[in-house]
Amino acid sequence: MAQETFSFPELNNSIRLPSQVFKTTISNYRLTSIQTDYFNSGSWQLEKAYMYRYSGTRNHNNIDFVHLMDYGENPNFDTLEVYGGGNDNWMLAETCYKTYDEQGNPVQYEQISNYPAFTAKQLYTYTLNDESTLKESVYHWWSDDELVYIPASKTSYSYTQSSLTKMETYTWRESNADWQLNRETAFNYNDGGLIEMATFSNFIPINPDVSREMYRYNKNGQLEEVLYQKLQEEATSPVWHNLDMTIYTYNEDDLLAEILLQGFFLDSWRIKERIIYSYNGTGLLSSEIHERYAAGQLLNTFQYSISYNEHILPDMVVVSTLEDNDWQDICRHRYSYENYEDAYFLDDEYAVYNIDIQPNPANQHADLIVINDTSEEAELLVHDAKGQLIYKKSIALYNGPTTIRLYLGAMTISNGEYFISILASRKTYTGKLLVI
């Protein structure tokens, strides 16, 4: 498969997405799963899992971990399966498919949600220009009556010298069997970058909405301020009124240090939200603190703590809230990857994957968590540090996450390191457990 050249308008990543500090360049690793745990009754409980499947050597550089949980355009998987319900009631809640052209550019994205009472389906199709940049995207909804996808809305993109200059949004009118223009956004630039984004919306024709965002940069070319205004009719002529303002500040290393969002109320600015960024010694983002305000008063505070693996890829994001001056964990997202250049593909025979062992070190029991792509019988093996087999058991693996509880007391083993293996038909899962 050729290297992908497809890209959505750069505006999405450079301006509209303030937390670009999360971006990580990946050379030969790709995301295989995200496991989401919630902290309940003093322990972590697996509640949701995202499984990414690929074909060949498809990869996506510059994975955006800020919006990765939205699984929109990143990464460039072939199939995404979303499981929910927790350890005791796992079910396939959602399946997403991407289709690519011969150059490896995504041209279609389908999402199927499996609810207990009904199934919801939606489809996005993409048209690219000669530079492999998005020209048009069309959203379709599924009609259970006609058993076909029905167009609902579309967005067209226009460029000048690779810069996005116009974005038009249309709604399909069945009565006229034609597209109706509802929103038009124009982008203006100078030598320093985007300076204005003006939007005209006529979803309500008798009262069209006109707004704009004004961008200002510091001497280093970094985004410093975004002012959001709305045009309102006055007695004599329309007047621009302030609504929101976002201020960006940077540290001495030119890394984003703070984002301050303010709202204009009763002729004065009031703080609405503040985001504070911290970095480790290598310049990687280590934490992000969100403060949310109401009527100028602090409402709540959340923290996102990020850890990295040996390949400098995000390994875990822990979300916590501040209560009585103490951080209380809420949930965490655990990321797993594979090296696509080493042929660790989902369709490879005898591929090797990691076992997620919790807790580790362990004393009384350990939960072994694996994600398989089919339901089947497997074999659990435990070897000691000398390589001697000390435990063997037949187990059942499910299509999706499976948790196997290992009771250490029943195995009559001593303290030390042990090597865990789970042998499935086409996969081997391995892990190391420390017993204390």
Short mmCIF file of C-alpha atoms in Angstrom, two decimals, residues 30-290:
data_model
loop_
_atom_site.label_atom_id
_atom_site.label_comp_id
_atom_site.label_asym_id
_atom_site.label_seq_id
_atom_site.Cartn_x
_atom_site.Cartn_y
_atom_site.Cartn_z
CA ARG A 30 0.50 2.13 14.64
CA LEU A 31 -2.27 2.06 17.21
CA THR A 32 -3.92 -1.31 17.79
CA SER A 33 -6.17 -0.71 20.80
CA ILE A 34 -7.35 1.75 23.44
CA GLN A 35 -8.69 0.38 26.69
CA THR A 36 -10.71 2.70 28.93
CA ASP A 37 -10.92 1.91 32.65
CA TYR A 38 -13.02 3.64 35.29
CA PHE A 39 -12.00 3.84 38.94
CA ASN A 40 -14.79 2.34 41.05
CA SER A 41 -14.77 1.07 44.64
CA GLY A 42 -11.02 1.42 44.97
CA SER A 43 -9.99 -0.45 41.82
CA TRP A 44 -9.78 -0.01 38.05
CA GLN A 45 -12.52 -1.67 36.00
CA LEU A 46 -12.32 -2.07 32.24
CA GLU A 47 -15.42 -0.46 30.69
CA LYS A 48 -14.65 0.17 27.02
CA ALA A 49 -12.22 -1.01 24.35
CA TYR A 50 -11.35 0.23 20.87
CA MET A 51 -9.73 -2.30 18.50
CA TYR A 52 -8.03 -0.98 15.33
CA ARG A 53 -7.40 -3.33 12.40
CA TYR A 54 -5.27 -2.65 9.35
CA SER A 55 -4.31 -4.32 6.10
CA GLY A 56 -0.78 -4.43 4.72
CA THR A 57 1.54 -1.67 5.87
CA ARG A 58 -1.02 1.10 6.16
CA ASN A 59 0.03 3.63 8.75
CA HIS A 60 -0.77 7.15 9.83
CA ASN A 61 1.98 9.56 10.80
CA ASN A 62 1.16 12.46 13.13
CA ILE A 63 -1.58 10.67 15.08
CA ASP A 64 -3.59 13.28 16.95
CA PHE A 65 -4.03 11.94 20.48
CA VAL A 66 -6.22 14.83 21.58
CA HIS A 67 -9.15 13.69 19.48
CA LEU A 68 -8.15 10.08 19.08
CA MET A 69 -11.12 8.96 21.14
CA ASP A 70 -13.36 10.49 18.50
CA TYR A 71 -11.82 8.08 15.95
CA GLY A 72 -12.79 10.37 13.10
CA GLU A 73 -10.00 10.58 10.55
CA ASN A 74 -7.08 9.32 12.69
CA PRO A 75 -5.57 6.86 12.51
CA ASN A 76 -6.09 5.33 9.07
CA PHE A 77 -7.48 1.99 10.15
CA ASP A 78 -9.47 -0.41 7.97
CA THR A 79 -11.84 -1.53 10.71
CA LEU A 80 -12.50 -0.21 14.20
CA GLU A 81 -14.51 -2.26 16.71
CA VAL A 82 -15.79 -0.55 19.86
CA TYR A 83 -16.74 -2.77 22.79
CA GLY A 84 -18.60 -1.65 25.89
CA GLY A 85 -20.44 -2.93 28.92
CA GLY A 86 -17.59 -3.79 31.27
CA ASN A 87 -15.97 -7.09 32.18
CA ASP A 88 -19.21 -8.95 32.87
CA ASN A 89 -21.32 -7.78 29.94
CA TRP A 90 -19.12 -7.19 26.89
CA MET A 91 -20.89 -6.41 23.65
CA LEU A 92 -19.87 -5.05 20.26
CA ALA A 93 -21.33 -1.54 20.46
CA GLU A 94 -19.98 0.00 17.28
CA THR A 95 -18.09 -0.92 14.11
CA CYS A 96 -16.41 1.57 11.79
CA TYR A 97 -15.03 0.87 8.32
CA LYS A 98 -12.77 2.91 6.06
CA THR A 99 -12.36 2.44 2.33
CA TYR A 100 -9.31 3.69 0.42
CA ASP A 101 -8.42 4.44 -3.17
CA GLU A 102 -5.41 3.00 -5.00
CA GLN A 103 -3.15 5.74 -3.60
CA GLY A 104 -4.16 4.91 -0.03
CA ASN A 105 -6.40 7.95 0.43
CA PRO A 106 -9.57 7.44 2.52
CA VAL A 107 -12.66 7.89 0.34
CA GLN A 108 -15.39 6.44 2.57
CA TYR A 109 -16.09 6.10 6.29
CA GLU A 110 -19.02 4.01 7.58
CA GLN A 111 -20.15 3.79 11.21
CA ILE A 112 -22.58 1.15 12.46
CA SER A 113 -23.89 1.40 16.02
CA ASN A 114 -25.43 -1.72 17.55
CA TYR A 115 -27.94 -0.71 20.18
CA PRO A 116 -30.09 -3.28 22.04
CA ALA A 117 -33.31 -2.05 20.42
CA PHE A 118 -32.07 -0.94 16.98
CA THR A 119 -29.07 -0.47 14.69
CA ALA A 120 -28.00 2.99 13.54
CA LYS A 121 -25.85 3.51 10.47
CA GLN A 122 -24.19 6.55 8.90
CA LEU A 123 -21.82 7.07 6.02
CA TYR A 124 -19.31 9.76 5.00
CA THR A 125 -17.88 9.91 1.49
CA TYR A 126 -14.88 12.03 0.51
CA THR A 127 -13.83 13.52 -2.82
CA LEU A 128 -10.26 14.70 -3.24
CA ASN A 129 -8.68 17.16 -5.63
CA ASP A 130 -5.53 16.53 -7.67
CA GLU A 131 -3.33 17.42 -4.68
CA SER A 132 -5.02 14.73 -2.55
CA THR A 133 -6.63 17.44 -0.43
CA LEU A 134 -10.25 17.21 0.63
CA LYS A 135 -12.57 18.75 -1.96
CA GLU A 136 -15.97 17.57 -0.73
CA SER A 137 -17.41 15.48 2.09
CA VAL A 138 -20.97 14.13 2.08
CA TYR A 139 -22.86 12.79 5.09
CA HIS A 140 -25.54 10.09 4.54
CA TRP A 141 -28.04 8.57 6.96
CA TRP A 142 -29.46 5.08 6.66
CA SER A 143 -33.12 4.61 5.77
CA ASP A 144 -34.60 1.47 7.30
CA ASP A 145 -37.64 1.85 5.06
CA GLU A 146 -35.75 2.04 1.78
CA LEU A 147 -32.68 0.08 2.96
CA VAL A 148 -30.34 2.59 1.35
CA TYR A 149 -28.17 5.53 2.43
CA ILE A 150 -29.85 8.92 1.94
CA PRO A 151 -27.72 12.08 1.47
CA ALA A 152 -28.27 14.60 4.28
CA SER A 153 -25.55 17.26 4.12
CA LYS A 154 -22.31 18.05 2.37
CA THR A 155 -19.37 20.43 2.73
CA SER A 156 -17.29 21.78 -0.15
CA TYR A 157 -13.74 23.13 0.25
CA SER A 158 -11.97 25.66 -1.97
CA TYR A 159 -8.25 26.46 -1.93
CA THR A 160 -5.82 29.04 -3.23
CA GLN A 161 -2.23 27.83 -3.43
CA SER A 162 -3.02 24.98 -1.00
CA SER A 163 -4.58 27.34 1.59
CA LEU A 164 -8.23 26.85 2.49
CA THR A 165 -10.15 29.95 1.39
CA LYS A 166 -13.82 28.93 1.41
CA MET A 167 -15.99 26.28 3.03
CA GLU A 168 -19.64 25.84 2.01
CA THR A 169 -22.16 23.63 3.83
CA TYR A 170 -25.32 22.38 2.12
CA THR A 171 -28.42 20.49 3.23
CA TRP A 172 -30.27 18.08 0.96
CA ARG A 173 -33.87 19.15 0.34
CA GLU A 174 -35.96 16.16 -0.62
CA SER A 175 -38.86 18.36 -1.76
CA ASN A 176 -36.65 20.04 -4.37
CA ALA A 177 -34.32 17.09 -4.89
CA ASP A 178 -31.44 19.54 -4.66
CA TRP A 179 -28.77 20.91 -2.32
CA GLN A 180 -29.48 24.15 -0.42
CA LEU A 181 -26.61 26.34 0.76
CA ASN A 182 -26.91 26.97 4.51
CA ARG A 183 -23.51 28.20 5.65
CA GLU A 184 -20.53 29.82 3.98
CA THR A 185 -17.18 30.45 5.66
CA ALA A 186 -14.42 32.58 4.14
CA PHE A 187 -10.78 32.50 5.29
CA ASN A 188 -8.43 35.49 4.94
CA TYR A 189 -4.66 35.34 5.32
CA ASN A 190 -1.61 37.58 5.45
CA ASP A 191 2.06 36.62 5.37
CA GLY A 192 1.87 35.45 8.98
CA GLY A 193 -1.07 33.08 8.49
CA LEU A 194 -4.83 33.06 8.98
CA ILE A 195 -6.13 36.39 10.27
CA GLU A 196 -9.91 36.12 9.85
CA MET A 197 -12.59 33.48 9.48
CA ALA A 198 -16.01 34.93 8.61
CA THR A 199 -19.17 32.81 8.61
CA PHE A 200 -22.58 33.55 7.12
CA SER A 201 -25.34 31.13 8.11
CA ASN A 202 -28.91 31.16 6.85
CA PHE A 203 -30.33 28.03 8.46
CA ILE A 204 -33.07 30.43 9.59
CA PRO A 205 -33.57 32.58 6.43
CA ILE A 206 -35.51 35.35 8.19
CA ASN A 207 -32.70 35.82 10.71
CA PRO A 208 -29.33 34.93 9.17
CA ASP A 209 -26.35 34.63 11.49
CA VAL A 210 -23.10 36.43 10.69
CA SER A 211 -20.00 35.86 12.84
CA ARG A 212 -16.23 36.07 12.55
CA GLU A 213 -13.06 35.00 14.31
CA MET A 214 -10.03 37.31 14.30
CA TYR A 215 -6.55 35.79 14.76
CA ARG A 216 -3.46 37.51 16.15
CA TYR A 217 0.08 36.09 16.38
CA ASN A 218 3.17 36.88 18.44
CA LYS A 219 6.58 37.79 17.00
CA ASN A 220 7.49 34.10 16.71
CA GLY A 221 4.47 33.42 14.50
CA GLN A 222 2.60 31.55 17.25
CA LEU A 223 -1.12 31.99 17.71
CA GLU A 224 -1.64 34.49 20.54
CA GLU A 225 -5.30 35.52 20.47
CA VAL A 226 -8.59 34.56 18.84
CA LEU A 227 -11.48 37.03 19.11
CA TYR A 228 -14.97 35.72 18.32
CA GLN A 229 -17.60 38.32 17.34
CA LYS A 230 -21.17 38.33 16.09
CA LEU A 231 -22.82 40.91 13.84
CA GLN A 232 -25.98 42.35 15.34
CA GLU A 233 -28.44 44.91 14.01
CA GLU A 234 -28.43 48.26 15.78
CA ALA A 235 -30.64 51.31 15.34
CA THR A 236 -28.56 52.78 12.54
CA SER A 237 -26.35 49.99 11.21
CA PRO A 238 -25.02 46.50 12.06
CA VAL A 239 -22.34 46.41 14.77
CA TRP A 240 -19.80 43.72 15.68
CA HIS A 241 -20.25 42.55 19.30
CA ASN A 242 -17.64 40.62 21.28
CA LEU A 243 -18.64 37.14 22.43
CA ASP A 244 -15.53 35.12 23.34
CA MET A 245 -11.76 35.57 23.36
CA THR A 246 -9.07 32.89 23.64
CA ILE A 247 -5.55 33.87 24.73
CA TYR A 248 -2.53 31.60 24.23
CA THR A 249 0.70 31.97 26.23
CA TYR A 250 3.98 30.08 25.81
CA ASN A 251 6.87 29.16 28.09
CA GLU A 252 10.56 30.00 27.64
CA ASP A 253 10.95 26.95 25.37
CA ASP A 254 8.18 28.26 23.07
CA LEU A 255 5.86 25.44 24.16
CA LEU A 256 2.21 26.14 24.80
CA ALA A 257 1.86 26.93 28.52
CA GLU A 258 -1.71 28.16 28.95
CA ILE A 259 -4.99 28.71 27.12
CA LEU A 260 -7.43 31.18 28.63
CA LEU A 261 -11.02 31.33 27.34
CA GLN A 262 -13.06 34.39 28.30
CA GLY A 263 -16.65 35.41 27.61
CA PHE A 264 -17.88 38.98 27.20
CA PHE A 265 -20.72 39.71 29.63
CA LEU A 266 -22.13 43.06 30.78
CA ASP A 267 -19.34 45.03 29.10
CA SER A 268 -16.51 43.05 30.73
CA TRP A 269 -14.53 39.86 30.14
CA ARG A 270 -15.15 36.89 32.43
CA ILE A 271 -13.06 33.73 32.56
CA LYS A 272 -14.85 30.60 31.29
CA GLU A 273 -12.06 28.02 31.09
CA ARG A 274 -8.31 27.78 31.59
CA ILE A 275 -5.97 25.00 30.44
CA ILE A 276 -2.48 24.75 31.94
CA TYR A 277 0.21 22.60 30.27
CA SER A 278 3.25 20.97 31.89
CA TYR A 279 6.12 19.11 30.20
CA ASN A 280 8.74 16.58 31.19
CA GLY A 281 12.49 17.00 30.79
CA THR A 282 12.42 15.96 27.13
CA GLY A 283 9.74 18.48 26.16
CA LEU A 284 6.87 15.99 25.98
CA LEU A 285 3.52 16.97 27.46
CA SER A 286 3.19 15.39 30.92
CA SER A 287 -0.02 16.92 32.23
CA GLU A 288 -2.89 19.18 31.28
CA ILE A 289 -5.09 20.85 33.91
CA HIS A 290 -8.56 22.14 32.95
#
